[in-house]
XYZ file of C-alpha atoms in Angstrom:
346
model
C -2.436 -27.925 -0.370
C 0.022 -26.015 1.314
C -0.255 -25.805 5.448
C -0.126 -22.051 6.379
C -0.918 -20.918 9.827
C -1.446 -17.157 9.798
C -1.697 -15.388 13.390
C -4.090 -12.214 13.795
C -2.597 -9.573 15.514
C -4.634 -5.995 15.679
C -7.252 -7.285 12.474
C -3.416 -8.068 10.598
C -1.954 -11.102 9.435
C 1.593 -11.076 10.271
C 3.700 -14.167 8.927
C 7.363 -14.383 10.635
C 9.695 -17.098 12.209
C 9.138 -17.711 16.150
C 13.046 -16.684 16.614
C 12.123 -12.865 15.583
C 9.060 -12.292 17.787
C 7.214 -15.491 19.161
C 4.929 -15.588 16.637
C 3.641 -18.797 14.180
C 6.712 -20.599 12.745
C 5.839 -20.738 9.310
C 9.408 -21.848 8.063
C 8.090 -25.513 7.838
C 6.157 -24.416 4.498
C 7.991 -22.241 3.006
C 10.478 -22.525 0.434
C 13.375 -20.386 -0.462
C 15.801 -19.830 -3.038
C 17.987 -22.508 -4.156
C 21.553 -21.914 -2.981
C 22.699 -21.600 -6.489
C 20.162 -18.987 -6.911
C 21.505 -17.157 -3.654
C 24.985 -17.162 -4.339
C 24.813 -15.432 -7.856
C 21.724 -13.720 -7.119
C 20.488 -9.921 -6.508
C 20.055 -8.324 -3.396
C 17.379 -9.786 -1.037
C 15.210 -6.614 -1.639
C 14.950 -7.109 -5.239
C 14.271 -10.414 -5.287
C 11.467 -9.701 -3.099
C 10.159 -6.944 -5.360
C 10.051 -9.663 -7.923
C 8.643 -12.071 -6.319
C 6.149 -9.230 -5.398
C 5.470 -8.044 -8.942
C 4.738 -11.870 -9.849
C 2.521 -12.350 -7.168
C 0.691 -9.013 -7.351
C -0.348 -10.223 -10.771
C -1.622 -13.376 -9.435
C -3.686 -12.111 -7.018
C -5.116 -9.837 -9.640
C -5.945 -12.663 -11.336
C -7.759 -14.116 -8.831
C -9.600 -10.835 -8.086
C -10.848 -11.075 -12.109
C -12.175 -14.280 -11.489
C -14.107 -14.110 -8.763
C -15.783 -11.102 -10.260
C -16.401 -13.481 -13.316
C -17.602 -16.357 -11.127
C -20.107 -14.062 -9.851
C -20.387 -14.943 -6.126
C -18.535 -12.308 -4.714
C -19.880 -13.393 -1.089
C -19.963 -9.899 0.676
C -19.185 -9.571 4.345
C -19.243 -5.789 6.252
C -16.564 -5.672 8.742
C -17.011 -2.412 10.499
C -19.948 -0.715 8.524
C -21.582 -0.530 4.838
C -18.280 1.451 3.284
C -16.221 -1.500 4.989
C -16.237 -4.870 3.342
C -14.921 -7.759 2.744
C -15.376 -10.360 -0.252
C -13.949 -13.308 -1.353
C -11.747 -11.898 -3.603
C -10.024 -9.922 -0.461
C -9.716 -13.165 1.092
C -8.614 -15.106 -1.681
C -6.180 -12.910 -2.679
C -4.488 -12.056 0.675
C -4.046 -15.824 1.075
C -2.251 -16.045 -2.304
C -0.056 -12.959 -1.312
C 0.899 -13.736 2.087
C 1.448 -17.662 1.482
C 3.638 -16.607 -1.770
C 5.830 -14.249 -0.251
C 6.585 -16.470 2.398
C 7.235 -19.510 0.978
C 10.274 -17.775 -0.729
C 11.097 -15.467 1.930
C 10.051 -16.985 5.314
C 12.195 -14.501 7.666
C 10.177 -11.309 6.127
C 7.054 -9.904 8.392
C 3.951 -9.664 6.578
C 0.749 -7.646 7.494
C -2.491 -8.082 5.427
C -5.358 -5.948 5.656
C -7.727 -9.057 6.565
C -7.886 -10.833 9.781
C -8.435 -14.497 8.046
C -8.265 -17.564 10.445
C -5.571 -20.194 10.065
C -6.345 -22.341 7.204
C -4.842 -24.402 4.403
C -4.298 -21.959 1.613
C -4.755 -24.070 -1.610
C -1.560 -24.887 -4.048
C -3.510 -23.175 -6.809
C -3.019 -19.686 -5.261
C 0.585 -20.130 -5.147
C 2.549 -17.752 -7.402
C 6.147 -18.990 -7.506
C 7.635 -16.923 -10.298
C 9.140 -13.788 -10.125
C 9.365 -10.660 -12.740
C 12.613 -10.936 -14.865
C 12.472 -7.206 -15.775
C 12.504 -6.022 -11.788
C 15.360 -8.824 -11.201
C 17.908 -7.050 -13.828
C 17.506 -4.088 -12.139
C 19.933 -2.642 -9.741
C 19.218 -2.325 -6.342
C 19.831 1.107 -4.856
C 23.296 1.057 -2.610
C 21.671 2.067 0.859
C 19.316 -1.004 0.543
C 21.923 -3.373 -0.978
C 22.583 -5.338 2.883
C 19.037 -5.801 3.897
C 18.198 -8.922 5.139
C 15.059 -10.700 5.261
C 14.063 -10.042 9.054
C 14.545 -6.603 8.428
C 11.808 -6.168 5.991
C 8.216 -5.384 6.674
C 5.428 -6.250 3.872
C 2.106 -4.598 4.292
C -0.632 -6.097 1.944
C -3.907 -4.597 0.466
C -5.196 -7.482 -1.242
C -8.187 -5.592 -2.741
C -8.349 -1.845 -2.248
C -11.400 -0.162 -3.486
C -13.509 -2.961 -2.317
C -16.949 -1.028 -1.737
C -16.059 0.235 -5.666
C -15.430 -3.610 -6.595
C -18.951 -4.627 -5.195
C -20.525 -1.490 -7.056
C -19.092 -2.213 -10.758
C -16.511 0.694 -10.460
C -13.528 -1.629 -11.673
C -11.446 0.711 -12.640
C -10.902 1.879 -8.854
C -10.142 -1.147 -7.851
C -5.646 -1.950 -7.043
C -3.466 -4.744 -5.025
C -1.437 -3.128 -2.999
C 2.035 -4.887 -1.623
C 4.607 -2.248 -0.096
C 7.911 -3.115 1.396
C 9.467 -0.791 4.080
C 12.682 -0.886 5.822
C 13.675 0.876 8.961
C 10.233 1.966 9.034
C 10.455 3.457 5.799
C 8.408 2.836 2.645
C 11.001 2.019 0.098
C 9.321 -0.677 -2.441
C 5.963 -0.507 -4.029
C 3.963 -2.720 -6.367
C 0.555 -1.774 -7.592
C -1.641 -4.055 -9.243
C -4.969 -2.910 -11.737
C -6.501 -5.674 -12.266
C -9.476 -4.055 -14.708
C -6.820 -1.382 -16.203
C -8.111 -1.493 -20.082
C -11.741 -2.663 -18.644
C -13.658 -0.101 -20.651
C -12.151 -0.683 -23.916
C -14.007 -3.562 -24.702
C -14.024 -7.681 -24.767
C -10.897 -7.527 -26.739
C -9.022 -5.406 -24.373
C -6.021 -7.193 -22.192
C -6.812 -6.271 -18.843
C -4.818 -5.280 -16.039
C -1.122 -3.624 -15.733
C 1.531 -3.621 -12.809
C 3.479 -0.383 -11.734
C 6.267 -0.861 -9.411
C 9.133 1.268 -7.676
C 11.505 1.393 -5.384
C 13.343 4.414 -3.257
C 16.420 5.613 -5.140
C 15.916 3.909 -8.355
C 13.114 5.072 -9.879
C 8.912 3.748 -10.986
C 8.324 1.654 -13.704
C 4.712 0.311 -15.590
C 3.329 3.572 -16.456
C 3.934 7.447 -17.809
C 5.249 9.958 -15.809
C 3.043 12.953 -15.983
C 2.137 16.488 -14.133
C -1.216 18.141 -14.341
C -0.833 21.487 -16.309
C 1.209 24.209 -14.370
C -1.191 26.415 -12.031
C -4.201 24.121 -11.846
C -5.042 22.992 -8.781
C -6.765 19.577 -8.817
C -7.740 17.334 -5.784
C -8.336 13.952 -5.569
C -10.031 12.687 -2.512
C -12.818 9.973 -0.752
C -16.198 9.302 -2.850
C -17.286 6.694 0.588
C -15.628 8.215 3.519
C -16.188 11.882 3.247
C -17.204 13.657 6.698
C -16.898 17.640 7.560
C -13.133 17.910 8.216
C -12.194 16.250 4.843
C -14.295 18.596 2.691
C -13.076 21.836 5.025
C -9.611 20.610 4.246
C -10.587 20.283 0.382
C -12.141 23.252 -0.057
C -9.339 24.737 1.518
C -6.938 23.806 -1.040
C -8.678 26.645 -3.987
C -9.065 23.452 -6.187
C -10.036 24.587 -9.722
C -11.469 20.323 -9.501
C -12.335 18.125 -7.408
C -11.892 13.958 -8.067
C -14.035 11.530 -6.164
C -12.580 8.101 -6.238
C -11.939 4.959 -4.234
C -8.559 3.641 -3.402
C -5.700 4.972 -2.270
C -3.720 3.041 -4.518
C -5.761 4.278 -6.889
C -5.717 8.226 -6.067
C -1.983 7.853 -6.434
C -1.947 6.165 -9.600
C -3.755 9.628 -10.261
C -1.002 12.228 -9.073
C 1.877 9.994 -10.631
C -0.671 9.910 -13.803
C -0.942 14.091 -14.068
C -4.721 13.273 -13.380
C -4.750 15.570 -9.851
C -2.266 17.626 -8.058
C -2.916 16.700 -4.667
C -4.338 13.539 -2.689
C -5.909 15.207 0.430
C -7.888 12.743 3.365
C -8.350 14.738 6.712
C -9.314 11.693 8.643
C -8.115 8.910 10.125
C -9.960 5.926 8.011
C -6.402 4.779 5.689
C -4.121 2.324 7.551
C -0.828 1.005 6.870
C -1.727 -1.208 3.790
C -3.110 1.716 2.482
C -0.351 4.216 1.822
C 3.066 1.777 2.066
C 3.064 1.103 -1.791
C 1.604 3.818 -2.728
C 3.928 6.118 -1.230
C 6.971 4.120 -2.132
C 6.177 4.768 -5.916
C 5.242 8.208 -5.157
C 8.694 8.955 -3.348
C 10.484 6.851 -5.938
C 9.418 9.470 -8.942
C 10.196 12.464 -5.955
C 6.602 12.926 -4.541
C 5.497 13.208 -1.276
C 3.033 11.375 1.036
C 2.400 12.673 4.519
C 0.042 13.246 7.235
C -2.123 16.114 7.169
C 0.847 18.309 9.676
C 3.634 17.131 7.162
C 4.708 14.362 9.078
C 5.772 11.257 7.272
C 4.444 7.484 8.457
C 6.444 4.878 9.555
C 5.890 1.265 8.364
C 7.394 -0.587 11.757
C 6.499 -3.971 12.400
C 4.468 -3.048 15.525
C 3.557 0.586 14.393
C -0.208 1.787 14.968
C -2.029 0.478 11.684
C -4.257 3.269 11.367
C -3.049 6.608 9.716
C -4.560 8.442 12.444
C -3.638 12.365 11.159
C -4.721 11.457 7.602
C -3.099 11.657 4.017
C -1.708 14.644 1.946
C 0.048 13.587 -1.099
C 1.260 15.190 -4.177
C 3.893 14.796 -6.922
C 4.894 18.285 -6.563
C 4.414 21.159 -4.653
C 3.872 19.701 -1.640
C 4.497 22.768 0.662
C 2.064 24.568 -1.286
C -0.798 22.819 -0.294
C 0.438 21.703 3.056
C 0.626 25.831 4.010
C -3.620 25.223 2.938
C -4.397 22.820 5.669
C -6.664 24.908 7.818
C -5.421 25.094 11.330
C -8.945 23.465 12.696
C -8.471 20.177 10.559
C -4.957 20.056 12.259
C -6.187 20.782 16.120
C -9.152 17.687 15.148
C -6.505 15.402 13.881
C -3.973 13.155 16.554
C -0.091 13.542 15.021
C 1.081 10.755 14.193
């Protein structure tokens, strides 16, 4: 087992060293590169989004399996669209205790306020992706250090879809940001290839990062003048469907996930992500709109202002999401001025 004491601050677990903030010293437990592998080794950020891609996979695998096992033991945090299983738990645990084993100077924020606890040796994913390490990291990010990087986790987004059998909804979210700015993104599917069958492989990783590009998938655009929106099947209240109907669409996509609805825009599956409310958080949009950005999208809040991914920023998204690959001004100009008075800037 590997000791990991994990402090809950605002329903977040945030893992850091007590000389950056007075928080739980986890640097006891945590491993790091080997010197040799530091000296001759890529920038800090890219080793972390390969570390990240590894461990993204492994928590995907762990989501599979407790699906398999069958027990998914179901707990509602706030309400019946908010949940929690084991697989959320199990997986933020293998994230969190991952990362900062090899980077214990990075702040991470999960999703899940878990109490301190052992976290097993089993859900420890100490490889990292080859392919993301041979890539060059983008100049401006080149100095980072390891205290200046935030990690926000999703460990399971799309859970109500999860418990309902909708798998292919279902993403691990880890996003990196920097100077309060989403710059890396891994995604995790962990059912991707689901429907095709017993044979099928499942799952698939896409990953990006600010000024270099988005890798693990195509890069497509939904067919020039079609207007197609992608938005909440669980959290859908007045204000979100004014602001989608005010966007013309020619279709409207009901999904879970905003890793997911994402996936869809880079995918050429829907124009526009639109969510006028306040229900997404942090973990929610930090990878997702890395990857976006990375391939020259756009995620903002529903007045065009982008999030910031501080340390000690507000978790909630509290002026909701409007994202799209292109054409972004388009449908912000759509955003009826009564969805904007009802919703707090951020």
């Amino acid at each position: 087992m590997v000791p990991m004491a994990l402090s809950d601050i605002e329903s977040a677990v945030i893992c850091t060293l007590v000389q950056s903030g007075g928080l739980t010293d986890i640097s006891s437990c945590c491993g790091t590169f080997s010197p040799a592998e530091m000296s001759s080794s890529p920038a800090v950020l890219m080793r972390l989004m390969a570390s990240a891609f590894s461990v993204a996979e492994k928590a995907g695998d762990v989501v599979r399996s407790v699906l398999k096992a069958g027990d998914l033991d179901v707990v509602a945090k706030t309400g019946a669209n908010d949940l929690q299983t084991k697989a959320d738990r199990l997986a933020q645990q293998s994230i969190c205790a991952s990362l900062a084993r090899k980077f214990p100077r990075i702040t991470i924020i999960g999703e899940e306020d878990l109490p301190s606890q052992e976290v097993e040796e089993e859900l420890i994913e100490s490889r990292h992706s080859e392919e993301v390490l041979a890539q060059p990291c983008p100049p401006e990010y080149s100095s980072a250090r390891e205290e200046e990087l935030v990690v926000w986790v999703d460990p399971l987004d799309g859970t109500k879809e999860y418990t309902e059998g909708l798998l292919d909804h279902v993403t691990v979210l880890i996003g990196v940001a920097y100077e309060g700015r989403a710059i890396g993104g891994v995604i995790n599917q962990p059912f991707y290839n689901y429907e095709m069958g017993p044979g099928a492989v499942l799952g698939r990783t896409i990953w990006g990062v600010l000024g270099l590009g988005a890798f693990g998938f195509d890069l497509r655009e939904v067919p020039a003048g079609q207007h197609i929106v992608t938005t909440t099947r669980s959290h859908s209240n007045k204000l979100v469907t004014d602001c989608v109907d005010a966007m013309r669409p020619h279709k409207v996509i009901r999904v879970g996930g905003a890793g997911n609805k994402i996936i869809q825009l880079i995918e050429g599956k829907a124009s526009a992500y639109v969510f006028a409310s306040p229900g997404c958080k942090k973990w929610d949009t930090c990878a997702p709109e890395a990857i976006l950005h990375a391939v020259g999208g756009k995620l903002a809040d529903v007045h065009g202002n982008s999030y910031t991914y501080h340390r000690d920023v507000q978790h909630m998204n509290a002026a909701g999401v409007l994202a799209t690959l292109r054409d972004f001004d388009y449908y912000a100009s759509r955003v009826p001025a009564s969805v904007k008075l009802a919703l707090l800037t951020a």
